[in-house]
Amino acid sequence: MNFLLRRPKMKWIRNNMSLSAISTVAERNVTLLNSGDAVLDCKKYAIRFFDAAELAIHSLHDNSLLMYDVSKKDTWYFAIVYLYRHSLELLLKACIFSVITDVQSQIDAIASVSHDLKECFDLLEQYNGITTASYSEIDWLKKFLTDISRIDRESDMFRYPFGNNMQTLFMCQKSISY
C-alpha cells in the first residue's frame, strides 16, 4: 500500500511551472498558419482528417504483423471512425461558412450547431445551401446524419470512453452506420 502514497516526480518543460500562469514573454512563439478563409481552412482540415483515417486503415491492412491479430486492429476502430466523422463535420461547416459569410453570424451558427452533423445539415437547408442534390440524395443524407447524431451528437463517442456527463457511452453493442 505504501507505493500508492508515493507520487512520481513531475517533469515540466521549465522550472517553477504553474498551470495557471500566463506568460507574455516567451522564448519561442507559435504561429498558426490559416488562410483566414474559413471555407478553405475547414476544407483543408477535412481533407487532412480524411487522409489520416485512410492512412490508418491502409496501414492496418498492409501491416503483416497485424494481419492475423484482429484484437490489435480493433484498437484502431474508434480513432479511425472519429477521423472520418470529424472530416465530415468540417466539410459541413465549410458549406455553412460558404452560405453564411458574416463573421458574427458564422460564430453564432457554429455555436448553435456545435458538433451535431444533423444540425449542420439542417442549418444548410435553412440557408438554401443544398442546391445540387436530388430529393432522394438529400433524403438519404438526412437519414444518415440523423442516425449518426442519434448516438454521437457531441462528437465524443469515438474520442473518449465517456460522455460530457461522465456516463459510459457504450453500455452494450451498437450498430453504427458510418
mmCIF file of C-alpha atoms in Angstrom, residues 71-138:
data_model
loop_
_atom_site.group_PDB
_atom_site.id
_atom_site.type_symbol
_atom_site.label_atom_id
_atom_site.label_comp_id
_atom_site.label_asym_id
_atom_site.label_seq_id
_atom_site.Cartn_x
_atom_site.Cartn_y
_atom_site.Cartn_z
ATOM 1 C CA SER A 71 -7.550 -7.667 -31.430
ATOM 2 C CA LYS A 72 -4.815 -5.197 -32.421
ATOM 3 C CA LYS A 73 -6.808 -3.995 -35.417
ATOM 4 C CA ASP A 74 -9.869 -3.466 -33.225
ATOM 5 C CA THR A 75 -7.992 -0.976 -31.058
ATOM 6 C CA TRP A 76 -7.862 1.410 -34.030
ATOM 7 C CA TYR A 77 -11.623 1.343 -34.708
ATOM 8 C CA PHE A 78 -12.603 4.340 -32.578
ATOM 9 C CA ALA A 79 -9.728 6.510 -33.757
ATOM 10 C CA ILE A 80 -10.473 5.824 -37.415
ATOM 11 C CA VAL A 81 -14.206 6.427 -37.050
ATOM 12 C CA TYR A 82 -13.505 9.685 -35.212
ATOM 13 C CA LEU A 83 -11.185 10.854 -38.012
ATOM 14 C CA TYR A 84 -13.803 10.124 -40.704
ATOM 15 C CA ARG A 85 -16.588 11.678 -38.644
ATOM 16 C CA HIS A 86 -14.600 14.840 -37.968
ATOM 17 C CA SER A 87 -13.754 15.132 -41.648
ATOM 18 C CA LEU A 88 -17.468 15.058 -42.443
ATOM 19 C CA GLU A 89 -18.184 17.646 -39.741
ATOM 20 C CA LEU A 90 -15.540 20.003 -41.122
ATOM 21 C CA LEU A 91 -16.921 19.652 -44.661
ATOM 22 C CA LEU A 92 -20.411 20.505 -43.436
ATOM 23 C CA LYS A 93 -19.017 23.519 -41.575
ATOM 24 C CA ALA A 94 -17.154 24.641 -44.711
ATOM 25 C CA CYS A 95 -20.516 24.559 -46.511
ATOM 26 C CA ILE A 96 -22.099 26.577 -43.696
ATOM 27 C CA PHE A 97 -19.320 29.174 -43.946
ATOM 28 C CA SER A 98 -19.871 29.387 -47.704
ATOM 29 C CA VAL A 99 -23.542 30.390 -47.274
ATOM 30 C CA ILE A 100 -23.173 32.420 -44.075
ATOM 31 C CA THR A 101 -20.470 34.976 -44.769
ATOM 32 C CA ASP A 102 -20.808 37.470 -41.914
ATOM 33 C CA VAL A 103 -18.230 36.590 -39.224
ATOM 34 C CA GLN A 104 -20.532 37.112 -36.231
ATOM 35 C CA SER A 105 -23.285 35.118 -37.944
ATOM 36 C CA GLN A 106 -20.759 32.330 -38.601
ATOM 37 C CA ILE A 107 -19.779 32.308 -34.916
ATOM 38 C CA ASP A 108 -23.440 32.185 -33.880
ATOM 39 C CA ALA A 109 -24.204 29.423 -36.394
ATOM 40 C CA ILE A 110 -21.340 27.212 -35.245
ATOM 41 C CA ALA A 111 -22.288 27.799 -31.611
ATOM 42 C CA SER A 112 -25.851 26.705 -32.371
ATOM 43 C CA VAL A 113 -24.933 23.503 -34.234
ATOM 44 C CA SER A 114 -21.915 22.592 -32.102
ATOM 45 C CA HIS A 115 -20.731 19.162 -33.333
ATOM 46 C CA ASP A 116 -24.139 17.812 -34.365
ATOM 47 C CA LEU A 117 -23.952 16.717 -38.011
ATOM 48 C CA LYS A 118 -27.719 16.716 -38.489
ATOM 49 C CA GLU A 119 -27.957 20.249 -37.080
ATOM 50 C CA CYS A 120 -25.228 21.333 -39.510
ATOM 51 C CA PHE A 121 -27.212 19.908 -42.413
ATOM 52 C CA ASP A 122 -30.487 21.417 -41.170
ATOM 53 C CA LEU A 123 -28.819 24.828 -40.981
ATOM 54 C CA LEU A 124 -27.543 24.438 -44.536
ATOM 55 C CA GLU A 125 -31.053 23.616 -45.701
ATOM 56 C CA GLN A 126 -32.399 26.648 -43.863
ATOM 57 C CA TYR A 127 -29.979 28.881 -45.790
ATOM 58 C CA ASN A 128 -30.684 27.051 -49.072
ATOM 59 C CA GLY A 129 -27.097 25.853 -49.107
ATOM 60 C CA ILE A 130 -28.109 22.494 -50.615
ATOM 61 C CA THR A 131 -28.787 23.129 -54.284
ATOM 62 C CA THR A 132 -27.212 20.425 -56.438
ATOM 63 C CA ALA A 133 -28.560 17.239 -54.855
ATOM 64 C CA SER A 134 -31.745 15.429 -55.836
ATOM 65 C CA TYR A 135 -34.530 14.827 -53.316
ATOM 66 C CA SER A 136 -33.565 11.158 -52.903
ATOM 67 C CA GLU A 137 -29.931 12.112 -52.220
ATOM 68 C CA ILE A 138 -30.975 14.724 -49.674
#
